[in-house]
Coordinates of C-alpha atoms in Angstrom, one line a residue:
M437 CA 0.0 0.0 0.0
S438 CA 1.4 3.4 -1.0
T439 CA 1.7 6.1 1.7
I440 CA 2.3 9.8 1.8
S441 CA 3.4 12.0 4.6
R442 CA 0.9 14.4 6.2
Q443 CA 2.9 17.4 5.0
A444 CA 3.1 16.2 1.4
Y445 CA -0.6 15.4 1.5
A446 CA -1.5 18.8 2.8
E447 CA 0.6 20.5 0.2
M448 CA -1.1 18.5 -2.6
Y449 CA -4.7 18.3 -1.4
G450 CA -4.9 20.6 1.6
P451 CA -5.2 19.6 5.3
T452 CA -7.1 16.5 6.4
T453 CA -8.8 15.2 9.5
G454 CA -6.8 16.1 12.6
D455 CA -4.6 18.7 11.0
R456 CA -4.5 22.1 12.8
L457 CA -4.2 25.5 11.1
R458 CA -3.4 28.9 12.3
L459 CA -5.6 31.7 10.9
G460 CA -3.3 34.3 9.4
D461 CA -1.2 36.0 12.0
T462 CA -3.8 35.6 14.8
E463 CA -3.6 33.3 17.8
L464 CA -6.7 31.5 16.5
W465 CA -6.3 27.9 15.6
L466 CA -8.7 25.4 14.0
E467 CA -8.7 21.7 13.6
V468 CA -10.2 19.7 10.7
E469 CA -13.0 17.6 12.2
K470 CA -13.7 15.4 9.1
D471 CA -12.5 14.8 5.6
Y472 CA -15.2 13.6 3.1
T473 CA -12.7 12.3 0.6
T474 CA -11.8 8.6 0.0
Y475 CA -8.0 8.5 0.4
G476 CA -6.4 7.5 -2.8
D477 CA -9.4 8.7 -4.9
E478 CA -9.1 12.5 -4.4
V479 CA -9.9 14.6 -7.4
K480 CA -7.7 17.5 -8.6
F481 CA -7.5 19.4 -11.9
G482 CA -4.4 20.1 -14.0
G483 CA -2.0 18.7 -16.4
G484 CA -1.4 15.0 -15.5
K485 CA -4.0 15.2 -12.7
V486 CA -7.1 13.2 -11.9
I487 CA -10.0 15.2 -13.5
R488 CA -9.6 13.9 -17.0
D489 CA -11.9 11.9 -19.3
G490 CA -12.3 8.4 -18.2
M491 CA -10.6 9.1 -14.9
G492 CA -12.1 11.6 -12.4
Q493 CA -14.4 12.8 -15.1
G494 CA -17.2 10.5 -16.2
Q495 CA -19.6 10.5 -19.1
A496 CA -22.9 11.7 -17.5
V497 CA -24.9 14.5 -19.2
A498 CA -25.3 18.0 -17.9
K499 CA -28.5 17.3 -15.9
D500 CA -26.8 14.6 -13.8
V501 CA -23.6 16.4 -13.0
A502 CA -22.5 19.5 -11.1
D503 CA -22.1 22.6 -13.1
T504 CA -19.1 23.6 -11.0
V505 CA -17.0 21.7 -8.4
I506 CA -14.7 23.3 -5.8
T507 CA -12.2 20.6 -5.0
N508 CA -10.6 19.8 -1.7
A509 CA -11.9 22.9 0.1
L510 CA -11.6 23.5 3.8
I511 CA -15.1 24.5 4.9
I512 CA -15.7 26.6 8.0
D513 CA -19.3 27.1 9.0
H514 CA -21.3 27.3 12.2
W515 CA -21.9 23.5 12.1
G516 CA -18.3 22.5 11.8
I517 CA -14.9 22.5 10.2
V518 CA -14.6 19.9 7.4
K519 CA -12.6 19.2 4.2
A520 CA -14.8 18.3 1.2
D521 CA -15.6 18.9 -2.4
I522 CA -18.4 21.4 -3.1
G523 CA -20.9 20.9 -5.9
I524 CA -22.7 23.9 -7.4
K525 CA -25.8 23.5 -9.6
N526 CA -27.8 26.4 -11.2
G527 CA -25.7 28.9 -9.3
R528 CA -26.3 27.4 -5.8
I529 CA -24.4 25.0 -3.6
S530 CA -26.1 21.6 -4.3
A531 CA -23.9 19.2 -2.3
I532 CA -20.9 19.0 0.1
G533 CA -19.1 15.6 -0.1
K534 CA -16.9 13.6 -2.4
A535 CA -16.7 14.5 -6.1
G536 CA -15.5 12.3 -9.0
N537 CA -16.5 9.6 -11.5
P538 CA -18.9 7.0 -9.9
D539 CA -18.1 4.6 -12.7
I540 CA -14.6 3.9 -11.3
Q541 CA -14.5 5.7 -7.9
P542 CA -16.2 4.7 -4.6
N543 CA -18.4 6.9 -2.4
V544 CA -19.0 9.6 -5.1
D545 CA -22.0 11.9 -4.4
I546 CA -21.0 14.8 -6.6
I547 CA -20.6 13.7 -10.2
I548 CA -18.0 15.4 -12.5
G549 CA -18.8 15.2 -16.2
P550 CA -18.0 17.0 -19.5
A551 CA -20.3 19.9 -18.5
T552 CA -18.5 20.5 -15.2
E553 CA -16.2 23.4 -14.5
I554 CA -13.5 23.1 -11.7
I555 CA -12.3 25.6 -9.1
A556 CA -9.3 24.4 -7.2
G557 CA -9.9 24.7 -3.5
E558 CA -6.7 23.1 -2.3
G559 CA -5.1 25.2 0.4
S560 CA -8.0 27.6 0.6
I561 CA -10.8 28.2 3.1
V562 CA -14.4 28.4 2.0
T563 CA -16.7 30.1 4.4
A564 CA -19.9 32.2 4.4
G565 CA -19.4 35.7 2.9
G566 CA -18.9 38.6 5.3
I567 CA -21.4 41.3 6.0
D568 CA -20.2 44.9 6.3
A569 CA -23.1 46.8 7.9
H570 CA -21.5 50.3 7.9
I571 CA -20.7 51.5 4.4
H572 CA -20.4 55.0 3.2
F573 CA -21.2 54.5 -0.5
I574 CA -18.8 57.0 -2.0
C575 CA -17.6 55.2 -5.1
P576 CA -18.2 51.9 -6.9
Q577 CA -14.6 50.8 -6.5
Q578 CA -15.4 50.0 -2.9
I579 CA -17.3 46.9 -4.1
D580 CA -14.2 45.4 -5.8
E581 CA -12.2 45.9 -2.6
A582 CA -14.9 44.4 -0.5
L583 CA -15.2 41.3 -2.7
T584 CA -11.5 40.7 -2.5
S585 CA -11.8 40.8 1.3
G586 CA -14.6 38.2 1.3
I587 CA -17.4 40.6 1.8
T588 CA -20.6 39.6 0.0
T589 CA -23.1 42.0 1.6
M590 CA -22.7 45.7 2.0
L591 CA -25.2 47.7 4.0
G592 CA -25.1 51.5 4.6
G593 CA -25.9 54.7 2.9
G594 CA -24.8 57.4 0.6
T595 CA -25.2 58.8 -2.9
G596 CA -21.6 58.9 -4.2
P597 CA -18.8 61.4 -3.5
A598 CA -21.1 63.9 -1.7
T599 CA -20.2 65.8 1.5
G600 CA -23.1 64.2 3.3
T601 CA -22.0 60.8 2.2
N602 CA -18.4 61.3 3.4
A603 CA -19.7 61.9 6.9
T604 CA -22.9 59.9 7.2
T605 CA -24.2 56.5 6.0
C606 CA -27.6 57.9 4.8
T607 CA -29.2 57.8 1.4
P608 CA -31.7 60.6 1.8
G609 CA -35.0 60.7 0.0
S610 CA -36.8 58.7 -2.6
W611 CA -34.9 60.0 -5.6
H612 CA -31.5 59.1 -4.2
I613 CA -32.8 55.7 -3.0
H614 CA -34.1 54.9 -6.5
R615 CA -30.9 55.9 -8.2
M616 CA -28.8 53.8 -5.8
L617 CA -31.0 50.8 -6.2
Q618 CA -30.8 51.3 -9.9
S619 CA -27.0 51.4 -9.9
A620 CA -26.8 48.4 -7.6
E621 CA -28.0 46.1 -10.4
A622 CA -24.6 46.4 -12.1
F623 CA -22.6 44.8 -9.3
P624 CA -22.2 41.2 -8.1
M625 CA -22.8 42.2 -4.5
N626 CA -25.8 42.2 -2.1
L627 CA -26.4 45.9 -1.4
G628 CA -28.8 47.6 1.0
F629 CA -29.4 51.3 1.6
M630 CA -30.4 53.1 4.8
G631 CA -32.6 56.2 4.4
K632 CA -32.0 59.4 6.5
G633 CA -33.8 58.9 9.8
N634 CA -33.4 62.4 11.2
A635 CA -36.9 63.9 11.3
S636 CA -39.3 64.7 14.0
L637 CA -42.4 63.9 12.0
P638 CA -43.1 60.5 10.3
E639 CA -44.1 61.4 6.7
A640 CA -40.6 62.0 5.3
L641 CA -39.4 58.7 6.8
D642 CA -42.4 56.7 5.6
E643 CA -41.8 57.7 2.0
Q644 CA -38.1 56.6 2.2
V645 CA -39.1 53.2 3.4
R646 CA -41.7 52.9 0.7
A647 CA -39.0 53.9 -1.8
G648 CA -36.9 50.9 -0.9
A649 CA -34.8 51.8 2.1
L650 CA -34.0 48.7 4.1
G651 CA -33.7 50.8 7.3
L652 CA -33.1 54.3 8.6
K653 CA -29.9 55.8 9.9
L654 CA -29.9 58.5 12.6
H655 CA -26.6 60.6 12.4
E656 CA -25.6 63.5 14.7
D657 CA -24.4 65.5 11.7
W658 CA -28.1 65.7 10.7
G659 CA -29.3 66.2 14.3
T660 CA -29.9 63.2 16.4
T661 CA -32.3 64.6 18.9
P662 CA -34.5 62.7 21.3
A663 CA -37.5 63.7 19.2
S664 CA -36.0 62.4 16.0
I665 CA -34.9 59.2 17.7
D666 CA -38.4 58.4 19.0
N667 CA -40.0 59.3 15.7
C668 CA -37.5 57.2 13.6
L669 CA -38.0 54.1 15.9
S670 CA -41.7 54.5 15.7
V671 CA -41.7 54.6 11.9
A672 CA -39.3 51.6 11.8
E673 CA -41.6 49.7 14.1
K674 CA -44.5 50.4 11.8
H675 CA -42.7 49.2 8.7
D676 CA -40.7 46.4 10.4
V677 CA -37.3 47.8 9.3
Q678 CA -34.1 48.4 11.3
V679 CA -32.7 51.6 12.8
A680 CA -29.0 52.5 13.2
I681 CA -27.7 55.5 15.2
H682 CA -24.7 57.7 15.5
T683 CA -25.3 59.6 18.7
D684 CA -24.7 63.3 19.7
T685 CA -21.0 63.8 20.5
L686 CA -21.7 67.4 21.6
N687 CA -24.4 66.4 24.1
E688 CA -26.2 69.3 22.6
S689 CA -29.7 67.9 22.7
G690 CA -29.2 65.7 25.7
F691 CA -26.8 63.3 27.3
V692 CA -26.3 59.6 26.8
E693 CA -29.1 59.0 29.4
D694 CA -31.5 61.0 27.3
T695 CA -30.7 59.1 24.2
L696 CA -31.1 55.8 25.9
A697 CA -34.5 57.0 27.3
A698 CA -35.6 57.9 23.8
F699 CA -35.1 54.3 22.7
K700 CA -37.9 53.3 25.0
D701 CA -36.5 49.7 25.2
R702 CA -36.8 49.3 21.4
T703 CA -34.0 47.5 19.5
I704 CA -31.5 49.7 17.8
H705 CA -28.0 49.4 16.3
T706 CA -25.4 51.8 17.7
F707 CA -22.3 52.3 15.5
H708 CA -18.8 53.0 16.8
T709 CA -20.1 52.6 20.3
E710 CA -16.7 53.3 21.7
G711 CA -17.0 56.9 20.5
A712 CA -14.0 57.8 18.3
G713 CA -16.2 57.4 15.3
G714 CA -18.8 59.6 16.9
G715 CA -21.2 59.6 19.8
H716 CA -21.9 61.0 23.3
A717 CA -18.5 62.2 24.8
P718 CA -17.1 60.7 26.9
D719 CA -19.5 57.9 27.9
I720 CA -21.3 56.5 24.9
I721 CA -19.7 53.2 25.6
K722 CA -22.2 52.6 28.4
A723 CA -24.8 51.8 25.7
C724 CA -23.1 48.4 25.4
G725 CA -24.7 47.5 28.7
E726 CA -28.3 48.0 27.4
M727 CA -30.2 44.8 26.5
N728 CA -32.0 46.5 23.5
V729 CA -28.8 47.9 22.0
L730 CA -26.8 46.1 19.4
P731 CA -23.4 47.8 19.6
S732 CA -20.7 47.6 16.9
S733 CA -17.2 48.9 16.0
T734 CA -16.1 50.7 12.9
N735 CA -12.8 51.2 11.2
P736 CA -11.5 54.2 13.1
T737 CA -10.4 52.2 16.1
R738 CA -10.0 48.7 14.7
P739 CA -7.3 47.6 15.3
Y740 CA -6.0 49.8 18.1
T741 CA -2.3 50.3 17.1
V742 CA 0.5 52.7 17.6
N743 CA -0.9 55.2 15.0
T744 CA -4.6 55.0 15.9
I745 CA -4.6 58.1 18.2
D746 CA -2.3 60.3 16.0
E747 CA -4.2 59.8 12.8
H748 CA -7.6 60.4 14.2
L749 CA -7.8 64.2 14.4
D750 CA -7.1 64.8 10.8
M751 CA -9.4 62.0 9.7
L752 CA -12.3 63.4 11.8
M753 CA -11.7 66.9 10.5
V754 CA -11.8 65.8 6.8
C755 CA -14.7 63.3 7.1
H756 CA -17.1 65.6 9.1
H757 CA -16.4 68.8 7.2
L758 CA -14.8 70.6 10.1
S759 CA -12.3 73.5 9.9
P760 CA -8.9 73.5 11.6
S761 CA -9.2 77.3 11.9
I762 CA -12.3 77.1 14.0
A763 CA -11.5 76.3 17.6
E764 CA -14.9 74.8 18.3
D765 CA -14.5 72.4 15.4
V766 CA -11.1 71.2 16.7
A767 CA -12.5 70.8 20.2
F768 CA -15.4 68.8 18.8
A769 CA -13.1 66.4 17.0
E770 CA -10.7 66.1 20.0
S771 CA -13.5 65.2 22.4
R772 CA -14.0 61.9 20.5
I773 CA -10.5 60.6 20.7
R774 CA -9.9 58.8 24.0
R775 CA -7.2 56.1 24.5
E776 CA -9.1 54.6 27.5
T777 CA -12.4 53.8 25.7
I778 CA -10.5 52.6 22.5
A779 CA -8.6 50.2 24.7
A780 CA -11.8 49.1 26.5
E781 CA -13.3 48.3 23.1
D782 CA -10.6 45.7 22.5
I783 CA -11.5 44.0 25.7
L784 CA -15.2 44.0 24.9
H785 CA -14.4 42.3 21.5
D786 CA -12.3 39.6 23.3
L787 CA -15.2 38.8 25.6

């Protein structure tokens, strides 16, 4: 019986049952729980490899074979960590198991035929696409960058390279929502747009939801007052859509306690809940302790590294249309940047 070392096997077909892998440069390790292959009958594409006519590729017609097979993929999902071939039919995953030619190979449940395309999964991880829930839709090139990072769903707001979009993740009004939905058809990405939720009366918010907004975003640069918070959540409750909020750094219309009271125990998503990205200074982080609040982090403080503090002031001044010649604008930006709460955010993530 022929044998092969674990290292040589992993280099050729990827890791197998019992092998452990380190994820990038993190301290996270995973272990392969199961390999669906039949050792000695693995399939692999290439010159002199297995997936050739009469070998790993059989004679079955298109209706009986996978349209595409991803070979020897390491699958990470909520139900486990396994090594397997993945069959795709009509654009959807149809099977996870052992691919090949059932005429000569045992235990084949994904048939490869003349109509089958192959994607080599050896040495790669296949997992569910990521969701980025805080996008400023400034330019279409963001979609290419997101796809290369494994993101398959982008949620947020904006209208392109507009001043409001640079600062806030809102797509305001029916006209802008329609144009963004229209432009989304050109891209291989799941896209969703949040309307502007800053209004004290419901009618202007109702029409945005009817126009296709998947939710509403409250942002302090548009005025996140207790009245607008209450109204926005009421409209969202009526239409069964979500609300996200960027709270009032200046504490101009109330303190964090007033904002929490305006929620009235209704579920809400709070972005950059540490505060450097914006929110009640200096204590917005206390929102993390509320049962109805879904807190999140955004890019400004993730990860917290040696340059995080130094780069923040200029970033805030540019993004939020502030002037370095106006003392109040500088003070506004500086009030957000706190080493202590940025460090606390890291601990909350580790929990």
